[in-house]
Every structure is written in C-alpha cells, then in structure tokens.
Short mmCIF file of C-alpha atoms in Angstrom, two decimals:
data_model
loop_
_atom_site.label_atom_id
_atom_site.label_comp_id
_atom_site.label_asym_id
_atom_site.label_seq_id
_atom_site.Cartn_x
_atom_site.Cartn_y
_atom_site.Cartn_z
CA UNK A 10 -95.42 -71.05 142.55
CA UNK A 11 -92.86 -71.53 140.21
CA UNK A 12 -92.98 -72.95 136.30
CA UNK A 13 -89.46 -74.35 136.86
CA UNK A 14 -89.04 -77.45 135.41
CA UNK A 15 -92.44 -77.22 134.15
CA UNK A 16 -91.68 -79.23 131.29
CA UNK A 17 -90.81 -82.97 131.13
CA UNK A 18 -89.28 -82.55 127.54
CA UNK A 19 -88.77 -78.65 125.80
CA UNK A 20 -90.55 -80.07 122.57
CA UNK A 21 -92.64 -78.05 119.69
CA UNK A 22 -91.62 -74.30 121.27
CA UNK A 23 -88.10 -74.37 121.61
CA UNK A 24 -87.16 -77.55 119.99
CA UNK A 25 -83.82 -77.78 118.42
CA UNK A 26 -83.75 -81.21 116.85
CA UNK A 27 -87.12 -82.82 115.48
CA UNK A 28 -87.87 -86.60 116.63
CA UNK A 29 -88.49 -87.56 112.63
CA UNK A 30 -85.70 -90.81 112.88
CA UNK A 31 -85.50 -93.75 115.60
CA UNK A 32 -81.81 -92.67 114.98
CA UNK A 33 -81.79 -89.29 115.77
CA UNK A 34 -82.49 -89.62 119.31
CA UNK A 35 -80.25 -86.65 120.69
CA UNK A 36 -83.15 -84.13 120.83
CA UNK A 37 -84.40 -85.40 124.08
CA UNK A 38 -82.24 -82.78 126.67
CA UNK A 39 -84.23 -79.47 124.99
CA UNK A 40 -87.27 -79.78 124.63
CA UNK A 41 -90.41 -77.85 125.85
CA UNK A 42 -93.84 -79.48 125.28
CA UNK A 43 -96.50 -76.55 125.21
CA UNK A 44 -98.67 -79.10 122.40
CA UNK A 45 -98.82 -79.46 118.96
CA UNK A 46 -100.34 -75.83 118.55
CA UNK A 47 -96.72 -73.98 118.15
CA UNK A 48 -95.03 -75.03 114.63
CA UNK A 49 -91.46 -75.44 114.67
CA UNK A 50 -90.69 -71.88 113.11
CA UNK A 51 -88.07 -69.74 113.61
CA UNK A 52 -91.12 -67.22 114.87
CA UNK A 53 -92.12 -69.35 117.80
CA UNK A 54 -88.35 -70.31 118.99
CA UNK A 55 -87.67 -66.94 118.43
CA UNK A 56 -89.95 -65.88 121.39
CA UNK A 57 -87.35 -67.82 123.77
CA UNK A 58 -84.03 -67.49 121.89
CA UNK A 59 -81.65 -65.25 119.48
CA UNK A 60 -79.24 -67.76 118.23
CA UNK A 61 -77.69 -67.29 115.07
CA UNK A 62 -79.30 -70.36 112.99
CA UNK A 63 -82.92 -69.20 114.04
CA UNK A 64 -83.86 -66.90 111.78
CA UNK A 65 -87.34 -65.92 111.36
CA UNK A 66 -87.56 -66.80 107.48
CA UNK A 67 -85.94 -70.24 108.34
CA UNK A 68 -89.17 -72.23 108.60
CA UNK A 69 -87.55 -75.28 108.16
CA UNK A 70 -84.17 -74.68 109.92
CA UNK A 71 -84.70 -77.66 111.94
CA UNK A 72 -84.23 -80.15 109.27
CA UNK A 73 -80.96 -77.73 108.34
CA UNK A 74 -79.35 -76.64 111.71
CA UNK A 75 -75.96 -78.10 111.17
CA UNK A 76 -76.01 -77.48 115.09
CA UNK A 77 -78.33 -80.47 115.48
CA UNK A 78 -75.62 -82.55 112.91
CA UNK A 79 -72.66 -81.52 115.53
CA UNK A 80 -74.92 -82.76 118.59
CA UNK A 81 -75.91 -86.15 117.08
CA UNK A 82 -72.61 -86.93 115.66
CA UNK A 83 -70.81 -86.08 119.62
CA UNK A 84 -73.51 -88.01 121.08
CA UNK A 85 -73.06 -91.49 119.57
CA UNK A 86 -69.50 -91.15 120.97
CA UNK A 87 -70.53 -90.53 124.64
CA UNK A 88 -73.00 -92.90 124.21
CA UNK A 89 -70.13 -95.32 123.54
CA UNK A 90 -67.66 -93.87 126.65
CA UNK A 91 -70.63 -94.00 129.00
CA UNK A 92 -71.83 -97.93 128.42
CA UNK A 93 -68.21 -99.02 129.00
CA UNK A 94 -68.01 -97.13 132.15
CA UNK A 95 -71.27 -98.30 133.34
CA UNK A 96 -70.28 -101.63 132.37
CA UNK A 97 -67.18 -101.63 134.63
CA UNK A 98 -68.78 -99.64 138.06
CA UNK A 99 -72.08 -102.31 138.11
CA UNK A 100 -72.43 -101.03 142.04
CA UNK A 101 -75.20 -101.47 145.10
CA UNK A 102 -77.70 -98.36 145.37
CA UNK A 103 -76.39 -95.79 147.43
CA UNK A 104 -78.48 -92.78 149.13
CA UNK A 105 -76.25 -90.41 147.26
CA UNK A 106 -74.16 -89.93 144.19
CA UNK A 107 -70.57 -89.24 145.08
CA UNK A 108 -69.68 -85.90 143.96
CA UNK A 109 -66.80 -86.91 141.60
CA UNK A 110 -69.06 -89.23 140.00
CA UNK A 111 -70.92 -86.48 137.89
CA UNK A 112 -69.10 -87.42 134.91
CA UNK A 113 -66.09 -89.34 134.59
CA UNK A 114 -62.72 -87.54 133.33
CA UNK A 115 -62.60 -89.52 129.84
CA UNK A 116 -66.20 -87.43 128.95
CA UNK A 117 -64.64 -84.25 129.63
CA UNK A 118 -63.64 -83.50 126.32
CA UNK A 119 -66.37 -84.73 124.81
CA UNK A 120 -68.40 -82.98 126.96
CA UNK A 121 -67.37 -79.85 126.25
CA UNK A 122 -67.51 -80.08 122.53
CA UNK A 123 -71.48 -80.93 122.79
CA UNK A 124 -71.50 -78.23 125.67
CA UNK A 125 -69.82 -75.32 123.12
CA UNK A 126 -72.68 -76.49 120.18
CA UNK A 127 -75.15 -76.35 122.76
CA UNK A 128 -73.96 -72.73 123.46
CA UNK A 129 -74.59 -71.89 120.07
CA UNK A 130 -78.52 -71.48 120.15
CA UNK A 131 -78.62 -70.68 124.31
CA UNK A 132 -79.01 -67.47 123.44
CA UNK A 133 -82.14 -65.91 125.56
CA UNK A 134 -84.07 -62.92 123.57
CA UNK A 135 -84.57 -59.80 124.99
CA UNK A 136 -87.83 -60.54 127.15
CA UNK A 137 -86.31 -63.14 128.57
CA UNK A 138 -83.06 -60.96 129.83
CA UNK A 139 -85.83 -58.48 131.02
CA UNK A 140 -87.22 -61.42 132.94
CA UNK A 141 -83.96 -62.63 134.42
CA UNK A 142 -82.58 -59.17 135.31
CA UNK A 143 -85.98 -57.76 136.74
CA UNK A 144 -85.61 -60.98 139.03
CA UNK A 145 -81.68 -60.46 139.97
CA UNK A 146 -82.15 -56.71 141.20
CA UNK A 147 -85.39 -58.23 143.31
CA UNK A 148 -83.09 -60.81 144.61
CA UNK A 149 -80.12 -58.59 145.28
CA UNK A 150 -82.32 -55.85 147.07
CA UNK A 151 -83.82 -58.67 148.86
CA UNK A 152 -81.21 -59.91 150.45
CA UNK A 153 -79.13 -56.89 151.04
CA UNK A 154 -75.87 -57.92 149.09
CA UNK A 155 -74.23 -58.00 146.11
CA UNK A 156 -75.62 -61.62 144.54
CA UNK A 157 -76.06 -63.07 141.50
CA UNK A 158 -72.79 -63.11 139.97
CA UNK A 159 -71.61 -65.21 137.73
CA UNK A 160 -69.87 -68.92 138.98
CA UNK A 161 -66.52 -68.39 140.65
CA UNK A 162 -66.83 -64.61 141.71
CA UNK A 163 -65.65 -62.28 143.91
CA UNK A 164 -68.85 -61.34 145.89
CA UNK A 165 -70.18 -60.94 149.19
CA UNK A 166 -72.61 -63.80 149.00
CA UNK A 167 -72.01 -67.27 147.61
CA UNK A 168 -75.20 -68.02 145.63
CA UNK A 169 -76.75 -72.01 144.95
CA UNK A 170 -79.57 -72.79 143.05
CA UNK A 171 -81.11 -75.92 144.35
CA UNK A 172 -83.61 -77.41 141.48
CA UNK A 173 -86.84 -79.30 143.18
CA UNK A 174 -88.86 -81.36 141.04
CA UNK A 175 -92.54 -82.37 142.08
CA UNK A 176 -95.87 -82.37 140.37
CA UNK A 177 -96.25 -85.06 137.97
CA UNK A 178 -92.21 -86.12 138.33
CA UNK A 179 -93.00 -88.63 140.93
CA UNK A 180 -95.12 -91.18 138.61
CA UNK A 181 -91.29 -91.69 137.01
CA UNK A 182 -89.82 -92.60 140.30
CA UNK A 183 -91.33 -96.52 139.92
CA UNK A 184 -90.98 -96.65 136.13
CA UNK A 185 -87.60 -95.29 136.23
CA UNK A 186 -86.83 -98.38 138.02
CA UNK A 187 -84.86 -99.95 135.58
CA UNK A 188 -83.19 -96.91 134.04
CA UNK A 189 -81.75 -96.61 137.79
CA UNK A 190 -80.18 -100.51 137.47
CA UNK A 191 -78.22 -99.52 134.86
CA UNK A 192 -76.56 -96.24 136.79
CA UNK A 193 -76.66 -97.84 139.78
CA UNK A 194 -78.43 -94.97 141.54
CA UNK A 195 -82.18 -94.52 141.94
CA UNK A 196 -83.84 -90.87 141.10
CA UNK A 197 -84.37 -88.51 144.17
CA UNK A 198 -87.65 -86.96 143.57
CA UNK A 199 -89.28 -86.04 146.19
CA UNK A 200 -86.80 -86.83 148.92
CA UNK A 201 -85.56 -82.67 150.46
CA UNK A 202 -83.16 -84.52 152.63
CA UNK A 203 -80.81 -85.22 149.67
CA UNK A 204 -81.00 -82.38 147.60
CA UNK A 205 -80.51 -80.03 151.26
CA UNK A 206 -77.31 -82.24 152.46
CA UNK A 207 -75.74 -82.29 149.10
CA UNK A 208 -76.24 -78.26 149.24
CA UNK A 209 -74.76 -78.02 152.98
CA UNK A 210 -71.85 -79.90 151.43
CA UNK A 211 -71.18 -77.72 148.64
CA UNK A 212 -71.96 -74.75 151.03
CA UNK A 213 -69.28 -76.20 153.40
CA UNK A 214 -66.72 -76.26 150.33
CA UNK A 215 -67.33 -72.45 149.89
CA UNK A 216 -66.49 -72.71 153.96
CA UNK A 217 -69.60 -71.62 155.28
CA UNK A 218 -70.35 -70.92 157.67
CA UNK A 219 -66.81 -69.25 159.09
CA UNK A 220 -66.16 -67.12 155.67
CA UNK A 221 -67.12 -63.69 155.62
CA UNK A 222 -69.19 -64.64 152.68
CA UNK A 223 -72.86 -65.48 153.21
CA UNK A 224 -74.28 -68.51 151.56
CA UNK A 225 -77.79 -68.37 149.89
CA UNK A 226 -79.82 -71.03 148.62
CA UNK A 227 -82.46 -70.37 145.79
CA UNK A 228 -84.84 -73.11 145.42
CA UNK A 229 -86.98 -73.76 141.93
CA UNK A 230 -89.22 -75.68 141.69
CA UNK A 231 -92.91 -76.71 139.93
CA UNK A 232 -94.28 -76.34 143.33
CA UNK A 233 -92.59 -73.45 145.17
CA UNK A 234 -95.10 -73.29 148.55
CA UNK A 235 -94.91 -77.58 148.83
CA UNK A 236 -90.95 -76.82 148.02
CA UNK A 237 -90.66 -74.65 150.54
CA UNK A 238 -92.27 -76.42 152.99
CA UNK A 239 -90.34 -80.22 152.44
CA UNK A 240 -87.29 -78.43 152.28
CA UNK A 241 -87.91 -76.08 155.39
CA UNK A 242 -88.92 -79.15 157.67
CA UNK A 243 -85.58 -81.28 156.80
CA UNK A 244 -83.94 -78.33 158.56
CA UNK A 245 -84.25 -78.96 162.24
CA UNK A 246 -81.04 -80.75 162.52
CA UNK A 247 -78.83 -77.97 160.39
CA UNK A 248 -77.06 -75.87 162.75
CA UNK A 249 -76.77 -72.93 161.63
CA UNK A 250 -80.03 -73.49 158.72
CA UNK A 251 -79.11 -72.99 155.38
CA UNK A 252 -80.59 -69.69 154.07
CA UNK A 253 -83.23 -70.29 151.87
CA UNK A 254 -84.86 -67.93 148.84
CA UNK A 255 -87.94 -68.45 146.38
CA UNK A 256 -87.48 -67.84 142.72
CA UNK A 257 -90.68 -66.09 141.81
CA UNK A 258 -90.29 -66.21 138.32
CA UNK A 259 -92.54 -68.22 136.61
CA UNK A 260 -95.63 -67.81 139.17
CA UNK A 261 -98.86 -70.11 138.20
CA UNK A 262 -101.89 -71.04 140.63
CA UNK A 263 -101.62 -74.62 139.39
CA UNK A 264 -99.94 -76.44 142.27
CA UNK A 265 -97.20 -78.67 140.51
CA UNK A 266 -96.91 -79.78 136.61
CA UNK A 267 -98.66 -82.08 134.98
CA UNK A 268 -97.70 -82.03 131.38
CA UNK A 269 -100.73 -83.80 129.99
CA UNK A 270 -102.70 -80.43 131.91
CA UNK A 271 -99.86 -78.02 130.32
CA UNK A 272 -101.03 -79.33 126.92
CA UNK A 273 -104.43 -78.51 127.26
CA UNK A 274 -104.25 -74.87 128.43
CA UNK A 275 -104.50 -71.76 126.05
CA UNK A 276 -101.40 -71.30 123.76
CA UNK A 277 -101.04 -67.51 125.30
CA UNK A 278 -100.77 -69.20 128.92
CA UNK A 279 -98.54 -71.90 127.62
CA UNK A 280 -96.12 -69.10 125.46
CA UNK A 281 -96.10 -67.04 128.39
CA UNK A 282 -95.49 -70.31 131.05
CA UNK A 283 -92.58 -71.55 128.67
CA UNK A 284 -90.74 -68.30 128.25
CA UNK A 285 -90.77 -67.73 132.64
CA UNK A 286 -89.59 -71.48 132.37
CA UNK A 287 -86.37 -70.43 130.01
CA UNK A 288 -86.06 -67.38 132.39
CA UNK A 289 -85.70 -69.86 134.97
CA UNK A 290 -82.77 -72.13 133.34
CA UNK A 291 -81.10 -69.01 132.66
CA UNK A 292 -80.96 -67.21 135.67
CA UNK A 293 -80.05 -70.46 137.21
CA UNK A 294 -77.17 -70.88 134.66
CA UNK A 295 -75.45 -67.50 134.54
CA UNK A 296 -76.29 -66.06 138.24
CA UNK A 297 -75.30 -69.17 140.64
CA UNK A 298 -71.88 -69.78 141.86
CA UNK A 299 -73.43 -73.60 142.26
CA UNK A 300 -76.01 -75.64 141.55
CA UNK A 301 -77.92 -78.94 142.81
CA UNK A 302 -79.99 -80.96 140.99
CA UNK A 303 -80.61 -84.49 139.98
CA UNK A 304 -78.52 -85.66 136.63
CA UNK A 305 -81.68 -88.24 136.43
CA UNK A 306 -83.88 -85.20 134.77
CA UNK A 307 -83.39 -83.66 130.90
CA UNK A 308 -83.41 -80.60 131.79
CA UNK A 309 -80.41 -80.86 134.63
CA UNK A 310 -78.49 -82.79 131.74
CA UNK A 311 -79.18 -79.86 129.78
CA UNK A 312 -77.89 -77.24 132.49
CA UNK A 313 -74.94 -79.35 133.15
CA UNK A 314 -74.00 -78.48 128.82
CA UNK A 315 -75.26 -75.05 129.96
CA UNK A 316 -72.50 -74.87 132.04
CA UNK A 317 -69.67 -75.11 129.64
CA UNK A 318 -67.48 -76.41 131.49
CA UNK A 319 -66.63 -80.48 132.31
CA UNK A 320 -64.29 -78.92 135.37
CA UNK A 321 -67.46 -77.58 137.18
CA UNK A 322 -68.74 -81.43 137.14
CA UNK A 323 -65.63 -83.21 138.64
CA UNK A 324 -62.74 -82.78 140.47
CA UNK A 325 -62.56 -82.72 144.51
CA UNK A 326 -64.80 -79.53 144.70
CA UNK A 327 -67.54 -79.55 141.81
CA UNK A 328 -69.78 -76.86 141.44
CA UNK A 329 -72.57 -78.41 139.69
CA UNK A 330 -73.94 -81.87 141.99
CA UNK A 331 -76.29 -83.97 141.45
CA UNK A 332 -78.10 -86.08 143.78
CA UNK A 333 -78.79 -89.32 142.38
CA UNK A 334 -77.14 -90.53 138.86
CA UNK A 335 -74.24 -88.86 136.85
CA UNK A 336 -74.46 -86.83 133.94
CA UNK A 337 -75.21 -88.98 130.60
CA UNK A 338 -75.30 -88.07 127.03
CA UNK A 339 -78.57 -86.80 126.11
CA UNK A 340 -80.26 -90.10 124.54
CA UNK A 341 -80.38 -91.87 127.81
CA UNK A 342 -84.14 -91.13 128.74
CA UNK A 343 -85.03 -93.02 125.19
CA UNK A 344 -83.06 -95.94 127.61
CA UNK A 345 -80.94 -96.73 125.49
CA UNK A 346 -78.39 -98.27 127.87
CA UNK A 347 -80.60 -101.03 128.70
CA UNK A 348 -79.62 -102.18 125.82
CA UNK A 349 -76.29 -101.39 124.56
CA UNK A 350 -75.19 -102.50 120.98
CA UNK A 351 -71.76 -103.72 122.54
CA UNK A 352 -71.02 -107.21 123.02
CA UNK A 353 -69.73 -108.55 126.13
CA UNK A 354 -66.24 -108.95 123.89
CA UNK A 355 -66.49 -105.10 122.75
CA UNK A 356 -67.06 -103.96 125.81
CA UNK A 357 -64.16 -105.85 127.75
CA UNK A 358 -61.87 -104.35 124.91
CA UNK A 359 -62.90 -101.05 125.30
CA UNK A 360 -62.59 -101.17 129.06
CA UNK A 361 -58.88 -102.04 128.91
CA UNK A 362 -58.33 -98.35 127.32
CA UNK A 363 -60.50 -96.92 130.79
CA UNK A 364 -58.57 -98.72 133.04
CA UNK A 365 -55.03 -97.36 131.68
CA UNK A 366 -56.43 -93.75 133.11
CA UNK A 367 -55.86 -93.65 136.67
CA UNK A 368 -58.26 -90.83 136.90
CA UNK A 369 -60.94 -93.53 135.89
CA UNK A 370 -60.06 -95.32 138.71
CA UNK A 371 -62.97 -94.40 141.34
CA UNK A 372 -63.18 -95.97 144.55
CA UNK A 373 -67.01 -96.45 144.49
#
C-alpha cells in the first residue's frame, strides 16, 4: 500500500512557512504533519530536502526564508485574480472540470512566479533520489520499455500518474460542501470513474491507442490494493483498458490514512513514512509525461507549482488535469473565498479588466 498522499497538510517535517499569523496563511500547500515531535530545524527538513536556504545551523530559518516572503507576497495577488474570476463564472455543478478550466490565462504569470520560488527549496536529498531512481529502473524493467522520462519526451511509452485519494479524505467530501459552492465543482474523492475518464482523455490526446507509443497509467494512492480494485472495476466499458501500474513506494500495512493515527505512531515510522511520501511527489513530478489529480487537495495544488509551468495547466491539450475544481492559490483550504474582502463594487470593477481578455472568455 502506498503512503501517497499520506498527509492532509506537510506541517512540522518539511514545513516551509510556520502558521504563527492569521495573515500568513500561504503555508497551507506544503505541509507534512508527522506531530509535534519533529522541530522545525534545518536537521529534520534536511532529511527530505537540499535547498539552498536550509541549512543545518539555520534553526530558525523559517522565520528568515525570504522564500516564504516571495510566496506570501504572490499569493495575496492570486488571491485577488481568483475571487474576481469566481465571481464572474458562478456556474451549476458539473461531473467534471473542463480541462481548460485548470487555471485561467490571467494566473499564468503569476503562477509561474510562485511556481519558480516554490522550485527553490524542491530540492529532494540524496535518499530520496535513491528512493525515486531505485523505483524508476523497477518500473522501467517492469514494463519492458524505456519510461519515466521527463514531461514532453521522446520515448516509447507515454507515462500518467493518476493520484487516488482515500483513507480519511472522504470525511471532507460533506464538509467541503461549501468550499465546492464557491468553485462551482464538488471534490471527487472516491469516485474511479472520474479520475479513469479524465486519464482516457488525456491518453487519447497522446493518440492512444493507434500511436506506436504505449500508454501507462501509474496509480498512487493511500490505499493502493482498495485503489486498485475501484479503479480496475470502472474498466469494463474501456475498450482497449487502460494499462494500469502500482507505485510501491511508500508501502505501509495500514489500509488508508488517517492523520490523527499518523500522529500517534513512532517518530522513526513517521520520518521514514514522510520521506517515501516526498519520494512519491517527486517521482510523480519529474518522471510523468501527465498527471491526474483533483485541484480540490493541497498537495495536487502543490504539484501543479511543482510543475513549473502555467502552459502544462491550460491550453487545448493540458498535461496536468484535474477532476473536480481548478487550481487556486494556496490559502484557499483556510476558505478564504467564502468570504472575499471585495465589495460587490470592487469586484464589478475588477471584472471589467477580465472581460477585455478574450482568452478569459470560457464557454462554461
């Protein structure tokens, strides 16, 4: 079974941004929770990551990183972008998010500049890239072909990671309720159907199944035998079945997360969990030429930055898809769009600047 997404929020291991301020709410999309037993020290993040601003003798970096400055101050202005759009595509619930509705083309730039900070400390140690290359030579002798490349190569295999959330994810299906007014879109936990159909689409994009290239699907998940078998049953009507693989990093004999469990186990078990977990994200970020996920979870916000690209989240072909809402800046869990501090006046004058982009202009 795998540890993917085996944390609801990344918090005291590899944290990035402390929660110290009301205000400084932009911490939320990299967090993993493995209990108040791991200090944020440069020693513990180091056990995950090598970027430059966490050094082992910064104790205190967090309070310091001007990494975490550049995130906060980009995220107030997507923030801003985000409630106006919302504000002018109110829309009925549909069963799945269009794909050009990822993010809308006036985040792009922003999205990039939070994407290159977030860059910055993405930098896996050396037991993770033991982890994550130990996995892609099991994977590519597996399946008898060269796979694993990065997004948008030459290869004989086309390669998607589909990300499958279950465990203790499904409690925030009814209390997300009213986070999924505001987007219009409810989250897609626990329903295979969508995450499979939105992965035959992409697959058809990379024209399987008449291209020479084979298409594989690697699923992740908390859950990896009740993955399997959810996703393998939605299958009967796919003709020919899309190819499925396991990710066995990150094994555990607890059957789905439950965070408030996590939190009580060992701090060995939970180091060694967490560090399979970043494995995870990272395989999934540099060896896919695609992945599918829903935008309605931190830690798909957090691969959509990962990606550093906006281009891989719009367009007619987009290689990153999510299944329910789009991608928002990374306060929205605190729901902070339920209440936006625009007035209805504000908000009509900053709409007038959308609608002069005809790119903006989605029929929904």
């Amino acid at each position: 079974m795998g540890a993917f997404f085996y944390h609801r929020n990344l918090s005291d291991d590899v944290k990035t941004h402390d929660k110290a301020s009301e205000t400084n709410r932009t911490s939320r999309f990299i967090n993993v929770s493995s209990g108040s037993e791991l200090k944020k020290t440069g020693e513990n993040i180091k056990s995950f990551l090598e970027a430059d601003d966490l050094e082992p003798s910064h104790v205190n970096f967090i309070k310091k990183n001007h990494r975490r400055k550049n995130l906060q101050g980009l995220d107030p202005k997507l923030q801003e972008v985000h409630a106006v759009w919302n504000f002018l595509n109110q829309r009925d619930i549909k069963p799945t998010l269009p794909v050009k509705q990822n993010m809308h083309f006036r985040m792009k730039e922003l999205f990039e500049l939070q994407a290159h900070e977030f860059l910055q400390f993405w930098k896996p140690n050396r037991q993770v890239r033991t982890l994550v290359e130990d996995f892609n030579k099991k994977f590519v002798k597996q399946n008898q072909y060269q796979g694993g490349g990065h997004r948008g190569s030459r290869k004989k295999a086309k390669v998607i990671g589909l990300h499958y959330r279950l465990g203790d994810k499904a409690n925030e299906i009814t209390r997300d309720a009213m986070g999924s007014q505001v987007v219009g879109i409810p989250p897609a936990f626990g329903n295979p159907g969508k995450f499979l159909n939105m992965a035959l689409d992409l697959a058809k994009d990379f024209d399987w199944p008449m291209s020479k290239e084979e298409i594989q699907v690697v699923v992740m998940s908390d859950d990896m035998n009740e993955a399997m078998e959810e996703l393998s049953a939605q299958q009967a009507s796919f003709d020919p079945p899309l190819p499925l693989t396991l990710m066995p990093i990150g094994e555990s004999n607890i059957p789905g997360h439950d965070q408030f469990t996590f939190n009580e186990r060992p701090f060995e078990e939970r180091l060694l969990e967490t560090r399979k977990f970043v494995s995870q994200v990272e395989w999934l970020r540099s060896h896919t030429d695609g992945i599918i996920c829903s935008a309605s979870s931190n830690i798909a916000t957090a691969l959509m930055l990962a990606s550093g690209k906006g281009e891989y989240l719009i367009g007619e072909r987009p290689l990153i898809r999510s299944v329910d809402q789009r991608w928002a800046p990374t306060t929205y869990p605190s729901g902070s769009y339920n209440s936006t501090k625009f007035s209805l006046e504000e908000l009509m004058w900053l709409a007038k600047d959308l609608l002069k982009d005809k790119n903006n202009l989605i029929d929904l």
